[in-house]
PDB file of C-alpha atoms in Angstrom:
ATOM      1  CA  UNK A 498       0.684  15.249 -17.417  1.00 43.00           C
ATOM      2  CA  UNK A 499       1.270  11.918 -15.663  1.00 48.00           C
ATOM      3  CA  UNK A 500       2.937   8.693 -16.519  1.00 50.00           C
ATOM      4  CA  UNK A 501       4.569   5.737 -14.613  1.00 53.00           C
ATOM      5  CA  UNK A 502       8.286   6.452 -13.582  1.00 54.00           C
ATOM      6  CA  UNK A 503      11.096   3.382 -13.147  1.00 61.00           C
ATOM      7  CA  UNK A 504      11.439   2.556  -9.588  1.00 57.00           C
ATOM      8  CA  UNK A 505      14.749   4.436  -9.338  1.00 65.00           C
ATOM      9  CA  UNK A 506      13.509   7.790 -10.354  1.00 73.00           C
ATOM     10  CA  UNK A 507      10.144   7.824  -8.305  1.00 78.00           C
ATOM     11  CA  UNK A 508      12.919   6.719  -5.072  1.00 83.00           C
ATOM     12  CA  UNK A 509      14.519  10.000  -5.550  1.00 85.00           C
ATOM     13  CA  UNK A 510      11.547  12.265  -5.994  1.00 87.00           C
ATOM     14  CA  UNK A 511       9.802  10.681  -3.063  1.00 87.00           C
ATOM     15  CA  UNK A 512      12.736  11.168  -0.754  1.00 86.00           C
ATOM     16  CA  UNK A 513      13.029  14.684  -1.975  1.00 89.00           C
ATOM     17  CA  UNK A 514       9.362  15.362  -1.069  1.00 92.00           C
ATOM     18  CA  UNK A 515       9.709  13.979   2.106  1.00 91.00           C
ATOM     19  CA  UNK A 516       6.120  14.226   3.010  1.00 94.00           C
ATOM     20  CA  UNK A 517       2.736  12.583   1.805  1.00 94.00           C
ATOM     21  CA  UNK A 518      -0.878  12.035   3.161  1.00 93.00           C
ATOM     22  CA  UNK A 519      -1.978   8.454   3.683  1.00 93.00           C
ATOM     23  CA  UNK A 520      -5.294   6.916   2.273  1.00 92.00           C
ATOM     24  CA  UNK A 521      -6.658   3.818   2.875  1.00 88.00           C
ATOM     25  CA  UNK A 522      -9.821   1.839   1.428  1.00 85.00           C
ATOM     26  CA  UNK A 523     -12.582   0.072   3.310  1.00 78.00           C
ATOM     27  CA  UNK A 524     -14.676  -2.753   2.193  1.00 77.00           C
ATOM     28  CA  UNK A 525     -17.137  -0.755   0.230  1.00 80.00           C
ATOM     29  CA  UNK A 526     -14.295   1.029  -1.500  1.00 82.00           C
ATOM     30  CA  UNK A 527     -14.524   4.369   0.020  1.00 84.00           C
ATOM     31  CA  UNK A 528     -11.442   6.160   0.220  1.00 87.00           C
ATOM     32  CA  UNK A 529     -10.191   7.880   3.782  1.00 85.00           C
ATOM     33  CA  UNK A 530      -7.369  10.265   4.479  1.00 87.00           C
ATOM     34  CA  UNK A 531      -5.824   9.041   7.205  1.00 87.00           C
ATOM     35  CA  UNK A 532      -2.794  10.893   8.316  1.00 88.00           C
ATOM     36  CA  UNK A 533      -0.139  13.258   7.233  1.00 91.00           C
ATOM     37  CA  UNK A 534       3.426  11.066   6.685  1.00 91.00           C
ATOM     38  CA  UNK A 535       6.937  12.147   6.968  1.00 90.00           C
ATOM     39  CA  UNK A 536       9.966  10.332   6.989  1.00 84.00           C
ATOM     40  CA  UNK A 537       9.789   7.247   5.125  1.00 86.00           C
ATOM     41  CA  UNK A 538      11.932   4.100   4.645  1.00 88.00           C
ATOM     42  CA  UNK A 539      12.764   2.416   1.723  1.00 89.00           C
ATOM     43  CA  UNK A 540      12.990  -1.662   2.424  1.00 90.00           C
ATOM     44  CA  UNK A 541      13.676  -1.561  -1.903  1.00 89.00           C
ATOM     45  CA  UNK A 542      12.147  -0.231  -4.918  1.00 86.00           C
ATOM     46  CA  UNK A 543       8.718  -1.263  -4.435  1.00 90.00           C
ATOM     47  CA  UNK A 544       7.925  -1.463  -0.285  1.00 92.00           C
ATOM     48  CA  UNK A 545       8.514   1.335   1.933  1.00 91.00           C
ATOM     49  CA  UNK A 546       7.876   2.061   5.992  1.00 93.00           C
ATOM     50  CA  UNK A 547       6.489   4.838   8.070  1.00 92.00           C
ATOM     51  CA  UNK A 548       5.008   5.606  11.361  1.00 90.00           C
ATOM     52  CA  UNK A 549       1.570   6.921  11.792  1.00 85.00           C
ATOM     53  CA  UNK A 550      -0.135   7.419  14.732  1.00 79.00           C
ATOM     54  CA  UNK A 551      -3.674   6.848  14.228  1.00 74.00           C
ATOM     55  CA  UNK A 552      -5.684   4.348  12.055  1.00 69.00           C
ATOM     56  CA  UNK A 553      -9.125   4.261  10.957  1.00 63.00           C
ATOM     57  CA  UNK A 554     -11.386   1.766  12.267  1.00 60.00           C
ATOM     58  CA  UNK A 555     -10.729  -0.802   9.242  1.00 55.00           C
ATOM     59  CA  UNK A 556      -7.070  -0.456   9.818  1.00 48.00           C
ATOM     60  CA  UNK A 557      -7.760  -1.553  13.236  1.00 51.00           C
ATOM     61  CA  UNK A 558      -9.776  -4.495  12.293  1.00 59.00           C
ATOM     62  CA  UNK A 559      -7.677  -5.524   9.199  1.00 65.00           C
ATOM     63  CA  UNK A 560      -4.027  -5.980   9.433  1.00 77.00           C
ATOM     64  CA  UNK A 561      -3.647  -5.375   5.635  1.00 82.00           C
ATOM     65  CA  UNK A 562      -5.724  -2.978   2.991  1.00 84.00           C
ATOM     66  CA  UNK A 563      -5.845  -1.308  -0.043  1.00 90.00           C
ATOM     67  CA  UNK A 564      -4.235   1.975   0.354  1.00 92.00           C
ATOM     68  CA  UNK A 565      -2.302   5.403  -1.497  1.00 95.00           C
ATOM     69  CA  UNK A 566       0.185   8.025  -0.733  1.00 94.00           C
ATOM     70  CA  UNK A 567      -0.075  11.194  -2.249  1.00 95.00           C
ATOM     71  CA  UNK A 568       3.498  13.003  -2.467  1.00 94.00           C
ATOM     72  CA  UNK A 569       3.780  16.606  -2.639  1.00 91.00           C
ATOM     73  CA  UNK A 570       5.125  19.489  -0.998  1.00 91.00           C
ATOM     74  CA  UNK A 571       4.777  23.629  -1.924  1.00 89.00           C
ATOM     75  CA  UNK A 572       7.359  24.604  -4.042  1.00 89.00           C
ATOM     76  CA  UNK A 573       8.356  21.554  -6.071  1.00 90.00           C
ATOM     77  CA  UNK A 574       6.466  21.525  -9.250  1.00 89.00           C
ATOM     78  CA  UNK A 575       5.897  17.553  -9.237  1.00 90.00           C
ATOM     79  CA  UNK A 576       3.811  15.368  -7.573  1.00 92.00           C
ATOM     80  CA  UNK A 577       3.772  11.369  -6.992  1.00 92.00           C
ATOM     81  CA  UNK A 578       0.538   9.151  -6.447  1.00 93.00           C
ATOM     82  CA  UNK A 579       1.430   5.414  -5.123  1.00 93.00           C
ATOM     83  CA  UNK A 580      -1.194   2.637  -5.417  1.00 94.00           C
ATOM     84  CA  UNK A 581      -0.652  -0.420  -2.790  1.00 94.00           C
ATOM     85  CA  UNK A 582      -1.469  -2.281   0.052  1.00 93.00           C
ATOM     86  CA  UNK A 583      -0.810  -1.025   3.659  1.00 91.00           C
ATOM     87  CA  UNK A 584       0.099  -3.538   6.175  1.00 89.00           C
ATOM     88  CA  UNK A 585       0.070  -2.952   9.857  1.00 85.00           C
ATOM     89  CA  UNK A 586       2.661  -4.057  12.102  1.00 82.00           C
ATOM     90  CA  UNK A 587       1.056  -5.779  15.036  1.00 76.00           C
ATOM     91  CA  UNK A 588       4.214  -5.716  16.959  1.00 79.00           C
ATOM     92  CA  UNK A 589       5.337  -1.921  16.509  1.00 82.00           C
ATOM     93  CA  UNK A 590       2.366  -0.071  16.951  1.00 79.00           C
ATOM     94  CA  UNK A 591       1.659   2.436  13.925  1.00 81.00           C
ATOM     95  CA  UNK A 592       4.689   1.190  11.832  1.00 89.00           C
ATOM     96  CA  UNK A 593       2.832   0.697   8.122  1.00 91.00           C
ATOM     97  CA  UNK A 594       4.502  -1.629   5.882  1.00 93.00           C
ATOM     98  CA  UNK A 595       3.204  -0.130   2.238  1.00 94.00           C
ATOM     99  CA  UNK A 596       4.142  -2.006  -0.998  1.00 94.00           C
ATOM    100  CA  UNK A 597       3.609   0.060  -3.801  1.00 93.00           C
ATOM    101  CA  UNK A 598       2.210  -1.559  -6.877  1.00 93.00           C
ATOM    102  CA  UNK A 599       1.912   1.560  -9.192  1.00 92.00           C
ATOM    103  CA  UNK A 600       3.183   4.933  -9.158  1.00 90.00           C
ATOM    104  CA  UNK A 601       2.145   7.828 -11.052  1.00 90.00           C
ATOM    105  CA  UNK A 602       3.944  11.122 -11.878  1.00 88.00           C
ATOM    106  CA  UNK A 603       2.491  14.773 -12.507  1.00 88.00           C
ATOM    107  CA  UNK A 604       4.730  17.105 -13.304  1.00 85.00           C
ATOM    108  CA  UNK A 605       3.102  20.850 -13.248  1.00 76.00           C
ATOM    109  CA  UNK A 606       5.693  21.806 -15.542  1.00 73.00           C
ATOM    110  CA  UNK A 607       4.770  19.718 -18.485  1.00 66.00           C
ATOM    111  CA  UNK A 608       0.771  21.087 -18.500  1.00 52.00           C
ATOM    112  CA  UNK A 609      -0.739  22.407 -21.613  1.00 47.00           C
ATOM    113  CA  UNK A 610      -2.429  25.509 -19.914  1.00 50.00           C
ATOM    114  CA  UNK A 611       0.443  27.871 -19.637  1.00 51.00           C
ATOM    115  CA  UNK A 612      -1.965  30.752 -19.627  1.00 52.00           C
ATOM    116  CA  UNK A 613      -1.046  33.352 -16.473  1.00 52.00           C
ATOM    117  CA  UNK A 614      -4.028  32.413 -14.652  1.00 53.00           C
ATOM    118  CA  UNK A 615      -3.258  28.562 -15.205  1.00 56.00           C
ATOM    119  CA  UNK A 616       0.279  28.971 -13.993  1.00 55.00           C
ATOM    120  CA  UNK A 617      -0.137  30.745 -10.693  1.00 58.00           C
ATOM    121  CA  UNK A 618      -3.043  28.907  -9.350  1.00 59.00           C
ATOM    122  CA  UNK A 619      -2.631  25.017 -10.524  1.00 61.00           C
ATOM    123  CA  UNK A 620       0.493  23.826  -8.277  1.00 62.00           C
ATOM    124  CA  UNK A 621      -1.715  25.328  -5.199  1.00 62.00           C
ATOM    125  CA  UNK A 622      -5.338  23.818  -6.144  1.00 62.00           C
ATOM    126  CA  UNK A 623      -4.080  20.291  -5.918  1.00 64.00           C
ATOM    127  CA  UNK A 624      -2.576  21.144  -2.468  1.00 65.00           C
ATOM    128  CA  UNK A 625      -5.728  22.604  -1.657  1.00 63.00           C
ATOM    129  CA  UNK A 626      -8.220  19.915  -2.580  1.00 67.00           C
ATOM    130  CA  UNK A 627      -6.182  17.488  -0.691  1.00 66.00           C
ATOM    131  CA  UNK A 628      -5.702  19.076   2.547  1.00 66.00           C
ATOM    132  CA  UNK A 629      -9.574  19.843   1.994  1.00 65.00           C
ATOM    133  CA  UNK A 630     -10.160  16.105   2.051  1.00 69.00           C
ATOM    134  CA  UNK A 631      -8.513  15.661   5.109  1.00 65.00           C
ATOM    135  CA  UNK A 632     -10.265  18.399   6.774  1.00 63.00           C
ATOM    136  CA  UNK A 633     -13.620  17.671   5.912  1.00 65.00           C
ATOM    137  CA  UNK A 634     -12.563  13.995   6.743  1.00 60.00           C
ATOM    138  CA  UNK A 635     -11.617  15.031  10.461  1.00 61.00           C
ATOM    139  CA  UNK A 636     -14.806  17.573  10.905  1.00 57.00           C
ATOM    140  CA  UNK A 637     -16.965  14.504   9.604  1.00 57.00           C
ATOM    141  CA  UNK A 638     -15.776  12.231  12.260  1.00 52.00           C
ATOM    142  CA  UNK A 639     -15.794  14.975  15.050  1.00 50.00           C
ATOM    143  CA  UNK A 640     -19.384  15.470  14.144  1.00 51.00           C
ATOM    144  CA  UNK A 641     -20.418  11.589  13.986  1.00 51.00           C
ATOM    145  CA  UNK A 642     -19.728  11.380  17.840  1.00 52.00           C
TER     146      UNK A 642
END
């Protein structure tokens, strides 16, 4: 189940998590993972900052894009998806500026499938097709040279 948290709850959960993957857009809307995050920054509710040490080549072109971080970490049975725009810092290199403008909340616990099967496997497939993405992303781009 998802739904859109208040700014102070999604604060908490993020800094529990402590971890997310980074996404960002390019101009034909295709969405890249670009690196795995920790440590994060709140400047207030709705902007945050983290270091990252490689962009894509749009993020090196652009100073600002459309971007997401997907929170979640093995063993917590909730999950956070922020929507925003990333902007690069062109006097600290790889310090990302994000400003979230929506957040969205799944909480593993509240699904309808509580069948055995259901319960064992779903926290771990989400985890799975994520760090899939990433892979496939970095194989891709090894390939491509």
């Amino acid at each position: 189940m998802e739904h859109h948290p208040e700014p102070s709850v999604y604060l908490e959960k993020v800094l529990n998590i402590n971890q997310a993957i980074f996404y960002c857009y390019n101009e034909a809307g295709e969405r890249f993972p670009v690196n795995a995050i920790k440590g994060f920054i709140f400047c207030d509710e709705n902007t945050l900052q983290f270091k990252t040490n490689f962009f894509p080549v749009i993020g090196q072109t652009w100073n600002n894009f459309a971007a997401e971080l997907h929170f979640y970490k093995k063993g917590i049975p909730y999950s956070l998806k922020a929507e925003g725009v990333a902007i690069i810092d062109s006097t600290q290199f790889g310090l990302v500026t994000f400003a979230i403008k929506q957040v969205e909340y799944f909480d593993a616990n509240a699904d309808t499938d509580k069948s055995l099967l259901g319960t064992l496997f779903k926290p771990y497939m989400y985890v799975y097709r994520k760090s899939s993405e990433l892979l496939m992303h970095t194989f891709k781009k090894t390939l491509a040279h």
